[in-house]
mmCIF file of C-alpha atoms in Angstrom:
data_model
loop_
_atom_site.group_PDB
_atom_site.id
_atom_site.type_symbol
_atom_site.label_atom_id
_atom_site.label_comp_id
_atom_site.label_asym_id
_atom_site.label_seq_id
_atom_site.Cartn_x
_atom_site.Cartn_y
_atom_site.Cartn_z
ATOM 1 C CA MET A 552 4.510 -3.701 -62.693
ATOM 2 C CA PHE A 553 5.577 -0.995 -60.275
ATOM 3 C CA SER A 554 4.395 -2.884 -56.494
ATOM 4 C CA ARG A 555 7.510 -4.464 -54.757
ATOM 5 C CA GLU A 556 6.738 -8.177 -55.835
ATOM 6 C CA GLY A 557 6.849 -6.701 -59.592
ATOM 7 C CA GLY A 558 9.493 -5.377 -59.319
ATOM 8 C CA GLY A 559 11.350 -8.271 -58.140
ATOM 9 C CA THR A 560 9.961 -10.443 -61.295
ATOM 10 C CA LEU A 561 11.900 -7.683 -63.928
ATOM 11 C CA LEU A 562 14.378 -8.166 -62.121
ATOM 12 C CA MET A 563 14.882 -11.602 -61.800
ATOM 13 C CA ALA A 564 13.698 -12.143 -65.211
ATOM 14 C CA ALA A 565 16.099 -9.817 -66.385
ATOM 15 C CA CYS A 566 19.424 -10.960 -64.311
ATOM 16 C CA THR A 567 18.042 -14.565 -65.132
ATOM 17 C CA ALA A 568 18.786 -13.957 -68.840
ATOM 18 C CA VAL A 569 22.219 -11.462 -68.129
ATOM 19 C CA ALA A 570 23.173 -15.273 -66.720
ATOM 20 C CA LEU A 571 22.578 -17.249 -69.070
ATOM 21 C CA GLY A 572 24.703 -15.488 -71.687
ATOM 22 C CA VAL A 573 22.439 -13.136 -73.246
ATOM 23 C CA VAL A 574 24.684 -9.758 -72.540
ATOM 24 C CA PRO A 575 27.678 -12.166 -72.079
ATOM 25 C CA ASN A 576 27.330 -12.746 -76.447
ATOM 26 C CA ILE A 577 27.193 -8.802 -76.667
ATOM 27 C CA LEU A 578 30.286 -8.439 -74.799
ATOM 28 C CA GLU A 579 31.991 -10.596 -77.135
ATOM 29 C CA GLN A 580 31.755 -7.863 -79.396
ATOM 30 C CA TRP A 581 33.897 -5.456 -77.002
ATOM 31 C CA THR A 582 35.984 -7.741 -74.819
ATOM 32 C CA ARG A 583 37.410 -10.853 -74.862
ATOM 33 C CA ARG A 584 38.850 -10.715 -71.318
ATOM 34 C CA PRO A 585 37.810 -13.707 -68.766
ATOM 35 C CA TRP A 586 37.048 -11.045 -66.114
ATOM 36 C CA VAL A 587 34.458 -8.906 -67.886
ATOM 37 C CA PHE A 588 32.795 -11.959 -67.866
ATOM 38 C CA ALA A 589 33.313 -13.357 -64.491
ATOM 39 C CA VAL A 590 32.851 -9.679 -62.783
ATOM 40 C CA VAL A 591 29.658 -9.891 -65.099
ATOM 41 C CA PHE A 592 28.449 -13.294 -64.159
ATOM 42 C CA ALA A 593 28.653 -12.706 -60.813
ATOM 43 C CA ALA A 594 26.431 -9.267 -60.578
ATOM 44 C CA ALA A 595 24.041 -10.581 -62.683
ATOM 45 C CA LEU A 596 23.590 -13.707 -60.030
ATOM 46 C CA LEU A 597 24.156 -11.614 -57.093
ATOM 47 C CA LEU A 598 20.882 -9.302 -58.585
ATOM 48 C CA VAL A 599 18.762 -12.438 -59.186
ATOM 49 C CA LEU A 600 19.058 -12.923 -55.506
ATOM 50 C CA VAL A 601 18.130 -9.367 -54.545
ATOM 51 C CA GLY A 602 14.116 -10.181 -57.340
ATOM 52 C CA TRP A 603 14.813 -13.464 -55.652
ATOM 53 C CA VAL A 604 13.994 -11.903 -51.768
ATOM 54 C CA LEU A 605 12.117 -9.019 -53.410
ATOM 55 C CA GLN A 606 9.152 -11.059 -54.784
ATOM 56 C CA ARG A 607 9.400 -12.980 -51.554
ATOM 57 C CA PRO A 608 5.875 -11.996 -49.454
ATOM 58 C CA ARG A 609 7.188 -10.613 -46.095
ATOM 59 C CA GLY A 610 4.651 -11.245 -43.682
ATOM 60 C CA LEU A 611 1.953 -9.577 -42.129
ATOM 61 C CA GLY A 612 1.168 -6.168 -41.433
ATOM 62 C CA VAL A 613 -1.782 -4.918 -39.058
ATOM 63 C CA VAL A 614 -3.291 -1.823 -39.223
ATOM 64 C CA VAL A 615 -5.194 -1.298 -36.243
ATOM 65 C CA SER A 616 -7.200 1.687 -35.721
ATOM 66 C CA LEU A 617 -9.602 2.506 -32.901
ATOM 67 C CA TYR A 618 -10.746 5.823 -33.102
ATOM 68 C CA PRO A 619 -13.913 7.615 -34.243
ATOM 69 C CA ALA A 620 -14.043 8.880 -38.230
ATOM 70 C CA HIS A 621 -14.209 12.271 -36.877
ATOM 71 C CA ARG A 622 -11.065 12.183 -34.856
ATOM 72 C CA THR A 623 -7.566 14.003 -36.204
ATOM 73 C CA GLN A 624 -6.097 10.718 -35.677
ATOM 74 C CA ALA A 625 -8.256 9.245 -38.374
ATOM 75 C CA SER A 626 -6.136 11.472 -40.588
ATOM 76 C CA ARG A 627 -2.596 9.359 -39.625
ATOM 77 C CA VAL A 628 -4.623 6.097 -40.880
ATOM 78 C CA PRO A 629 -3.485 6.099 -44.363
ATOM 79 C CA ALA A 630 0.504 6.803 -42.985
ATOM 80 C CA LEU A 631 -0.550 3.296 -41.383
ATOM 81 C CA LYS A 632 -1.397 1.988 -44.426
ATOM 82 C CA SER A 633 0.821 2.741 -46.277
ATOM 83 C CA ALA A 634 4.011 1.922 -44.699
ATOM 84 C CA SER A 635 2.523 -1.806 -43.883
ATOM 85 C CA ARG A 636 1.935 -1.896 -47.563
ATOM 86 C CA ARG A 637 5.163 -1.237 -48.501
ATOM 87 C CA ALA A 638 6.743 -3.406 -45.869
ATOM 88 C CA HIS A 639 4.771 -6.435 -45.905
ATOM 89 C CA GLY A 640 3.558 -8.912 -48.337
ATOM 90 C CA THR A 641 0.014 -9.027 -46.920
ATOM 91 C CA THR A 642 -1.881 -5.946 -44.502
ATOM 92 C CA LEU A 643 -5.229 -6.797 -42.839
ATOM 93 C CA VAL A 644 -6.831 -3.146 -41.643
ATOM 94 C CA VAL A 645 -9.144 -2.784 -38.435
ATOM 95 C CA ASP A 646 -10.464 0.084 -38.455
ATOM 96 C CA ARG A 647 -13.152 0.989 -35.747
ATOM 97 C CA ALA A 648 -15.025 3.850 -38.254
ATOM 98 C CA LEU A 649 -15.668 1.907 -40.354
ATOM 99 C CA LEU A 650 -16.882 -1.599 -37.900
ATOM 100 C CA TRP A 651 -18.553 0.659 -36.059
ATOM 101 C CA PRO A 652 -19.894 3.889 -37.806
ATOM 102 C CA GLY A 653 -20.481 6.912 -35.487
ATOM 103 C CA GLU A 654 -19.356 8.444 -32.055
ATOM 104 C CA ILE A 655 -18.277 5.811 -29.338
ATOM 105 C CA THR A 656 -16.629 6.872 -26.855
ATOM 106 C CA VAL A 657 -16.421 3.963 -23.948
ATOM 107 C CA GLN A 658 -12.689 3.399 -24.131
ATOM 108 C CA GLY A 659 -11.677 0.100 -22.343
ATOM 109 C CA ARG A 660 -14.189 -2.067 -24.500
ATOM 110 C CA PRO A 661 -12.735 -5.756 -23.903
ATOM 111 C CA GLU A 662 -15.087 -6.764 -26.784
ATOM 112 C CA THR A 663 -14.095 -4.846 -29.050
ATOM 113 C CA VAL A 664 -10.460 -5.478 -28.708
ATOM 114 C CA ASP A 665 -11.114 -9.043 -28.432
ATOM 115 C CA PHE A 666 -13.258 -8.246 -31.750
ATOM 116 C CA VAL A 667 -9.821 -6.966 -33.237
ATOM 117 C CA ALA A 668 -7.260 -9.919 -31.822
ATOM 118 C CA ARG A 669 -9.594 -13.012 -33.300
ATOM 119 C CA LEU A 670 -9.661 -10.529 -36.727
ATOM 120 C CA VAL A 671 -5.738 -10.416 -36.442
ATOM 121 C CA ASP A 672 -5.728 -14.540 -35.367
ATOM 122 C CA ALA A 673 -7.645 -15.350 -38.064
ATOM 123 C CA GLN A 674 -5.757 -13.893 -40.566
ATOM 124 C CA ILE A 675 -2.258 -15.450 -39.011
ATOM 125 C CA GLU A 676 -3.785 -18.445 -39.490
ATOM 126 C CA GLU A 677 -4.620 -18.304 -43.272
ATOM 127 C CA LEU A 678 -1.395 -17.642 -44.187
ATOM 128 C CA ARG A 679 -0.307 -20.494 -42.117
ATOM 129 C CA ALA A 680 -2.825 -23.034 -44.171
ATOM 130 C CA ALA A 681 -1.075 -21.058 -47.383
ATOM 131 C CA GLY A 682 2.221 -22.350 -46.591
ATOM 132 C CA THR A 683 3.698 -19.924 -44.006
ATOM 133 C CA THR A 684 4.668 -21.611 -41.160
ATOM 134 C CA GLU A 685 5.506 -18.720 -39.070
ATOM 135 C CA PRO A 686 4.808 -15.456 -40.519
ATOM 136 C CA GLU A 687 6.421 -12.252 -39.877
ATOM 137 C CA VAL A 688 3.639 -10.040 -38.531
ATOM 138 C CA ALA A 689 3.439 -6.581 -37.373
ATOM 139 C CA LEU A 690 1.040 -4.367 -35.666
ATOM 140 C CA TYR A 691 0.625 -0.309 -36.628
ATOM 141 C CA VAL A 692 -2.004 0.417 -33.825
ATOM 142 C CA LEU A 693 -3.495 4.219 -33.551
ATOM 143 C CA ALA A 694 -5.726 3.942 -30.577
ATOM 144 C CA HIS A 695 -6.662 5.362 -26.838
ATOM 145 C CA LEU A 696 -4.140 4.027 -24.619
ATOM 146 C CA GLN A 697 -6.118 1.780 -22.335
ATOM 147 C CA ASP A 698 -7.700 0.134 -25.800
ATOM 148 C CA ALA A 699 -3.920 -0.287 -26.384
ATOM 149 C CA PHE A 700 -2.758 -2.128 -23.104
ATOM 150 C CA LEU A 701 -5.974 -4.209 -23.193
ATOM 151 C CA LEU A 702 -5.103 -5.253 -27.007
ATOM 152 C CA GLY A 703 -1.783 -6.635 -25.415
ATOM 153 C CA ARG A 704 -3.171 -8.290 -22.395
ATOM 154 C CA ARG A 705 -5.802 -10.427 -25.352
ATOM 155 C CA LEU A 706 -2.853 -10.909 -27.783
ATOM 156 C CA ALA A 707 -0.731 -12.366 -24.544
ATOM 157 C CA ASP A 708 -2.931 -15.364 -25.028
ATOM 158 C CA ASP A 709 -1.805 -15.938 -28.883
ATOM 159 C CA VAL A 710 0.282 -18.984 -29.890
ATOM 160 C CA GLN A 711 2.190 -16.115 -32.148
ATOM 161 C CA THR A 712 6.120 -16.410 -30.490
ATOM 162 C CA SER A 713 6.640 -12.055 -31.529
ATOM 163 C CA LEU A 714 4.919 -9.334 -32.640
ATOM 164 C CA VAL A 715 6.436 -6.298 -33.616
ATOM 165 C CA VAL A 716 4.878 -3.158 -32.818
ATOM 166 C CA MET A 717 5.017 -0.279 -34.860
ATOM 167 C CA HIS A 718 3.827 3.590 -34.521
ATOM 168 C CA LEU A 719 4.406 7.013 -35.971
ATOM 169 C CA SER A 720 7.353 8.774 -34.480
ATOM 170 C CA GLN A 721 7.445 12.209 -32.588
ATOM 171 C CA ALA A 722 10.085 12.897 -34.701
ATOM 172 C CA ALA A 723 9.534 15.936 -36.634
ATOM 173 C CA GLY A 724 8.111 14.196 -40.233
ATOM 174 C CA ARG A 725 6.079 11.244 -37.779
ATOM 175 C CA SER A 726 7.315 8.665 -39.660
ATOM 176 C CA VAL A 727 6.356 5.109 -39.294
ATOM 177 C CA VAL A 728 9.035 3.066 -37.234
ATOM 178 C CA PRO A 729 9.658 0.399 -35.281
ATOM 179 C CA GLY A 730 8.562 0.479 -31.626
ATOM 180 C CA LEU A 731 9.501 -2.687 -29.930
ATOM 181 C CA VAL A 732 8.991 -6.599 -30.553
ATOM 182 C CA LEU A 733 6.687 -8.682 -28.138
ATOM 183 C CA GLY A 734 7.962 -11.622 -27.283
ATOM 184 C CA SER A 735 9.680 -13.425 -24.956
ATOM 185 C CA ALA A 736 13.032 -11.431 -24.566
ATOM 186 C CA LEU A 737 10.473 -9.026 -22.767
ATOM 187 C CA ARG A 738 10.346 -11.376 -19.725
ATOM 188 C CA ASP A 739 14.279 -11.707 -19.436
ATOM 189 C CA PRO A 740 16.124 -9.573 -16.419
ATOM 190 C CA LEU A 741 17.348 -6.057 -17.672
ATOM 191 C CA GLY A 742 21.688 -7.071 -18.459
ATOM 192 C CA ALA A 743 23.782 -4.046 -16.093
ATOM 193 C CA GLN A 744 24.319 -2.686 -19.587
ATOM 194 C CA GLN A 745 20.230 -2.036 -19.920
ATOM 195 C CA LEU A 746 19.742 -1.017 -16.647
ATOM 196 C CA ALA A 747 22.187 1.541 -16.438
ATOM 197 C CA ARG A 748 20.307 2.624 -19.988
ATOM 198 C CA VAL A 749 17.323 2.988 -18.062
ATOM 199 C CA ARG A 750 18.748 4.193 -15.228
ATOM 200 C CA GLN A 751 19.685 7.334 -17.601
ATOM 201 C CA LEU A 752 16.580 8.385 -18.304
ATOM 202 C CA LEU A 753 15.271 8.523 -14.970
ATOM 203 C CA PRO A 754 16.004 12.121 -12.798
ATOM 204 C CA ALA A 755 18.984 12.063 -10.575
ATOM 205 C CA ASP A 756 17.173 11.465 -7.148
ATOM 206 C CA ARG A 757 14.742 8.960 -8.638
ATOM 207 C CA ALA A 758 17.570 6.752 -10.641
ATOM 208 C CA GLU A 759 17.360 4.023 -8.043
ATOM 209 C CA ASP A 760 14.792 1.173 -7.994
ATOM 210 C CA PRO A 761 11.676 2.848 -6.574
ATOM 211 C CA ALA A 762 9.783 1.264 -3.788
ATOM 212 C CA PRO A 763 6.293 1.805 -3.557
ATOM 213 C CA VAL A 764 4.957 5.260 -1.063
ATOM 214 C CA GLU A 765 2.539 4.557 1.596
ATOM 215 C CA ILE A 766 -0.696 6.326 1.693
ATOM 216 C CA PRO A 767 -1.740 7.646 5.123
ATOM 217 C CA GLU A 768 -4.921 5.852 6.188
ATOM 218 C CA ALA A 769 -8.035 7.833 5.169
ATOM 219 C CA PRO A 770 -12.164 6.879 5.065
ATOM 220 C CA GLY A 771 -13.079 4.385 2.367
ATOM 221 C CA GLN A 772 -8.639 3.442 1.316
ATOM 222 C CA GLN A 773 -8.568 0.302 -0.593
ATOM 223 C CA ARG A 774 -5.142 -1.191 1.169
ATOM 224 C CA HIS A 775 -4.673 -3.988 -1.264
ATOM 225 C CA ARG A 776 -4.107 -1.045 -4.120
ATOM 226 C CA ILE A 777 -1.450 0.810 -5.679
ATOM 227 C CA ALA A 778 -1.031 2.799 -8.123
ATOM 228 C CA VAL A 779 1.365 2.524 -10.225
ATOM 229 C CA ILE A 780 2.364 6.301 -12.067
ATOM 230 C CA VAL A 781 4.720 6.070 -14.976
ATOM 231 C CA ARG A 782 5.236 9.460 -16.899
ATOM 232 C CA LEU A 783 7.965 9.019 -20.287
ATOM 233 C CA ALA A 784 6.652 11.667 -22.045
ATOM 234 C CA SER A 785 6.058 15.318 -22.040
ATOM 235 C CA ALA A 786 3.047 15.535 -19.371
ATOM 236 C CA ALA A 787 3.505 18.556 -17.007
ATOM 237 C CA SER A 788 0.974 17.436 -14.540
ATOM 238 C CA MET A 789 0.593 13.925 -14.790
ATOM 239 C CA VAL A 790 2.085 12.672 -11.656
ATOM 240 C CA ASP A 791 0.870 15.013 -9.172
ATOM 241 C CA ASP A 792 -2.775 14.426 -10.632
ATOM 242 C CA ALA A 793 -2.488 10.829 -10.357
ATOM 243 C CA ARG A 794 -1.225 11.111 -6.974
ATOM 244 C CA HIS A 795 -3.840 12.717 -5.742
ATOM 245 C CA VAL A 796 -6.019 10.465 -7.602
ATOM 246 C CA ALA A 797 -4.215 7.873 -5.736
ATOM 247 C CA ALA A 798 -4.797 9.353 -2.702
ATOM 248 C CA THR A 799 -8.298 10.330 -2.491
ATOM 249 C CA GLY A 800 -10.146 8.767 -4.602
ATOM 250 C CA GLN A 801 -11.231 11.190 -6.028
ATOM 251 C CA VAL A 802 -10.533 12.132 -9.993
ATOM 252 C CA SER A 803 -11.343 16.180 -9.947
ATOM 253 C CA TYR A 804 -9.985 18.257 -7.113
ATOM 254 C CA GLY A 805 -13.277 21.091 -6.725
ATOM 255 C CA PRO A 806 -15.608 22.015 -9.304
ATOM 256 C CA GLY A 807 -13.828 22.949 -13.496
ATOM 257 C CA HIS A 808 -10.838 21.032 -11.632
ATOM 258 C CA HIS A 809 -10.959 17.492 -13.595
ATOM 259 C CA THR A 810 -7.855 15.452 -13.388
ATOM 260 C CA GLY A 811 -8.816 13.813 -16.790
ATOM 261 C CA TYR A 812 -8.652 10.539 -14.759
ATOM 262 C CA ARG A 813 -11.731 7.865 -15.259
ATOM 263 C CA LEU A 814 -11.180 5.528 -12.275
ATOM 264 C CA PRO A 815 -12.499 2.114 -14.168
ATOM 265 C CA ASP A 816 -15.478 1.188 -11.039
ATOM 266 C CA ALA A 817 -16.170 5.178 -9.664
ATOM 267 C CA GLY A 818 -19.415 5.054 -8.319
ATOM 268 C CA ALA A 819 -21.530 7.991 -7.321
ATOM 269 C CA ALA A 820 -18.998 9.257 -4.976
ATOM 270 C CA GLY A 821 -15.850 9.769 -8.208
ATOM 271 C CA GLY A 822 -14.348 6.983 -6.854
ATOM 272 C CA PRO A 823 -13.182 3.532 -5.602
ATOM 273 C CA GLY A 824 -11.476 5.270 -2.687
ATOM 274 C CA PRO A 825 -8.244 5.881 -2.067
ATOM 275 C CA CYS A 826 -4.876 3.262 -2.603
ATOM 276 C CA GLY A 827 -2.363 1.998 0.061
ATOM 277 C CA ALA A 828 0.746 3.093 -1.301
ATOM 278 C CA TYR A 829 1.451 4.635 -4.751
ATOM 279 C CA LEU A 830 4.815 3.731 -7.101
ATOM 280 C CA ILE A 831 6.337 6.098 -9.397
ATOM 281 C CA VAL A 832 8.533 5.589 -12.721
ATOM 282 C CA ASP A 833 9.377 8.759 -14.193
ATOM 283 C CA THR A 834 11.664 10.108 -16.567
ATOM 284 C CA SER A 835 10.155 13.612 -16.295
ATOM 285 C CA ASP A 836 9.309 15.625 -19.675
ATOM 286 C CA ALA A 837 11.114 14.043 -21.993
ATOM 287 C CA TYR A 838 10.291 12.211 -24.700
ATOM 288 C CA LEU A 839 11.808 8.694 -25.313
ATOM 289 C CA PRO A 840 13.937 8.107 -28.312
ATOM 290 C CA ASP A 841 13.176 5.959 -31.233
ATOM 291 C CA GLU A 842 15.004 3.148 -30.204
ATOM 292 C CA PRO A 843 12.468 -0.608 -29.727
ATOM 293 C CA GLY A 844 16.104 -1.765 -27.694
ATOM 294 C CA LEU A 845 15.224 0.697 -24.939
ATOM 295 C CA ASN A 846 11.238 0.637 -25.249
ATOM 296 C CA ALA A 847 11.808 -2.868 -24.761
ATOM 297 C CA ALA A 848 13.792 -2.491 -21.990
ATOM 298 C CA VAL A 849 12.100 0.310 -20.072
ATOM 299 C CA THR A 850 8.703 -1.701 -20.344
ATOM 300 C CA THR A 851 10.598 -4.677 -18.693
ATOM 301 C CA TYR A 852 11.905 -2.094 -15.949
ATOM 302 C CA ILE A 853 8.497 -0.851 -15.000
ATOM 303 C CA TRP A 854 6.989 -4.438 -15.218
ATOM 304 C CA GLU A 855 9.733 -6.125 -12.654
ATOM 305 C CA ARG A 856 8.570 -2.727 -10.301
ATOM 306 C CA TRP A 857 5.582 -3.712 -10.510
ATOM 307 C CA GLN A 858 5.918 -7.157 -9.818
ATOM 308 C CA ALA A 859 8.643 -5.755 -6.715
ATOM 309 C CA ALA A 860 6.145 -3.507 -5.729
ATOM 310 C CA ARG A 861 3.559 -5.930 -5.580
ATOM 311 C CA ARG A 862 5.256 -8.626 -3.633
ATOM 312 C CA GLN A 863 6.248 -5.829 -1.109
ATOM 313 C CA TRP A 864 3.303 -4.024 -0.567
ATOM 314 C CA ALA A 865 1.275 -8.037 0.239
ATOM 315 C CA GLN A 866 3.916 -8.964 2.695
ATOM 316 C CA HIS A 867 3.746 -5.467 3.910
ATOM 317 C CA LEU A 868 -0.407 -6.697 4.176
ATOM 318 C CA GLY A 869 1.040 -9.660 5.629
ATOM 319 C CA GLY A 870 0.945 -12.094 2.980
ATOM 320 C CA THR A 871 -2.321 -13.292 2.160
ATOM 321 C CA THR A 872 -4.255 -10.273 0.093
ATOM 322 C CA ALA A 873 -4.176 -10.467 -3.054
ATOM 323 C CA VAL A 874 -2.670 -6.747 -4.780
ATOM 324 C CA GLU A 875 -4.212 -4.501 -7.135
ATOM 325 C CA GLY A 876 -2.684 -2.172 -8.943
ATOM 326 C CA LEU A 877 -3.945 0.691 -11.509
ATOM 327 C CA LEU A 878 -1.537 2.187 -13.720
ATOM 328 C CA PHE A 879 -1.584 5.770 -14.913
ATOM 329 C CA PHE A 880 0.514 5.902 -17.771
ATOM 330 C CA HIS A 881 1.499 8.628 -20.148
ATOM 331 C CA GLY A 882 4.257 7.504 -22.703
ATOM 332 C CA PRO A 883 4.613 5.754 -26.294
ATOM 333 C CA LEU A 884 1.758 3.368 -27.247
ATOM 334 C CA PRO A 885 4.336 0.413 -27.874
ATOM 335 C CA VAL A 886 5.099 0.856 -24.148
ATOM 336 C CA ALA A 887 1.580 0.694 -23.078
ATOM 337 C CA LEU A 888 0.806 -2.397 -26.019
ATOM 338 C CA ALA A 889 3.932 -4.450 -24.393
ATOM 339 C CA LEU A 890 2.927 -3.710 -20.856
ATOM 340 C CA GLY A 891 -0.892 -5.233 -21.271
ATOM 341 C CA TRP A 892 0.844 -8.221 -22.488
ATOM 342 C CA LEU A 893 3.342 -8.505 -19.623
ATOM 343 C CA ALA A 894 0.727 -7.851 -17.543
ATOM 344 C CA ALA A 895 -1.971 -10.529 -18.749
ATOM 345 C CA ARG A 896 -2.307 -12.212 -15.759
ATOM 346 C CA ASP A 897 -1.989 -9.812 -12.936
ATOM 347 C CA ARG A 898 -4.216 -7.387 -11.813
ATOM 348 C CA LEU A 899 -3.035 -4.727 -13.009
ATOM 349 C CA THR A 900 -6.056 -2.216 -14.838
ATOM 350 C CA LEU A 901 -4.236 1.112 -17.075
ATOM 351 C CA VAL A 902 -6.744 4.497 -15.597
ATOM 352 C CA HIS A 903 -8.240 6.423 -18.968
ATOM 353 C CA HIS A 904 -6.997 9.628 -19.099
ATOM 354 C CA ASP A 905 -9.762 12.159 -21.008
ATOM 355 C CA LEU A 906 -7.764 15.349 -22.254
ATOM 356 C CA ARG A 907 -11.029 16.971 -22.519
ATOM 357 C CA LEU A 908 -12.594 16.904 -19.181
ATOM 358 C CA ALA A 909 -8.868 17.658 -17.940
ATOM 359 C CA GLN A 910 -9.172 20.798 -20.201
ATOM 360 C CA GLY A 911 -12.721 21.202 -18.504
ATOM 361 C CA ALA A 912 -14.989 19.753 -21.367
ATOM 362 C CA PRO A 913 -18.159 18.563 -19.954
ATOM 363 C CA PRO A 914 -17.517 14.277 -20.725
ATOM 364 C CA PRO A 915 -19.330 13.286 -24.237
ATOM 365 C CA ALA A 916 -22.282 11.241 -24.207
ATOM 366 C CA THR A 917 -21.996 7.446 -24.497
ATOM 367 C CA ALA A 918 -22.936 5.316 -27.708
ATOM 368 C CA GLY A 919 -22.202 2.625 -30.305
ATOM 369 C CA PRO A 920 -22.455 -1.104 -29.165
#
């Protein structure tokens, strides 16, 4: 009765009665001016349309939580659920804490992310089979940045034309707001106004298009690799730490001074070797405003800079080498997810950052499927 659909149904029923003459009969006892009846009739019709809009199912909301149950982030899941149920006719909740109880500390598990994406695909197909040809879908994701990046990469294979990515705002109150839209527009070249807006976020000495900086020769250097270092939120030492990992191939400065990064193919020596170059996109310590259009423009800008750096470095190496990228990223989750979506066909890997390692805590034990 008090839901959006129930309120819409009651509004339609009451206002239809008004439009059909119940209230006009009452009005005849008060006045016989024709314009009064016309105004009441028009208002009733308008409210019928409002009730019809409220009653209609408004797409699918998918709440995805990829954190274990005991993590503090789990307390934010109810806020995402409530936001989805207020805005959509159907809500699918995919909670890692319920699907895989217990501690799961290894992020970036493709099989876990693929399972989540399959559930989303199945729900979309079910809505289509029920008569909704192209349902509106919004993602409410709570996850490590590496998991979000992998989810975006997996969703790039879907036939869904666009997905709205919602997130918890950094502003006071942590309300759920739109992050950006995953769609073909992300691949369109930035316009002059969009590019100018993005460059306003960059420090004055870095406002031009960044170019890869070559790292001096070192033992074990992986010349075909570029470190893409992106800071879009407050993180004081993030750029210096990432540059150290890229230049040395080591994830720590020494005993007790870990950068927090976990390289994807780190061996016994602690890393795969130094990269050949690095690229930095840095907004310093400023948080991005909650503007979906700006988030999308920043995402496209990063992707364009990565594409240009990859081509430039391949030419530097002779044009026959397949260039790979290690993405050191700190910023909004929707941007990380969208970068995975854009780079689904690229050899670009997001490097996981474990804050507990950076703070000196021992690495947690691995458990779970």
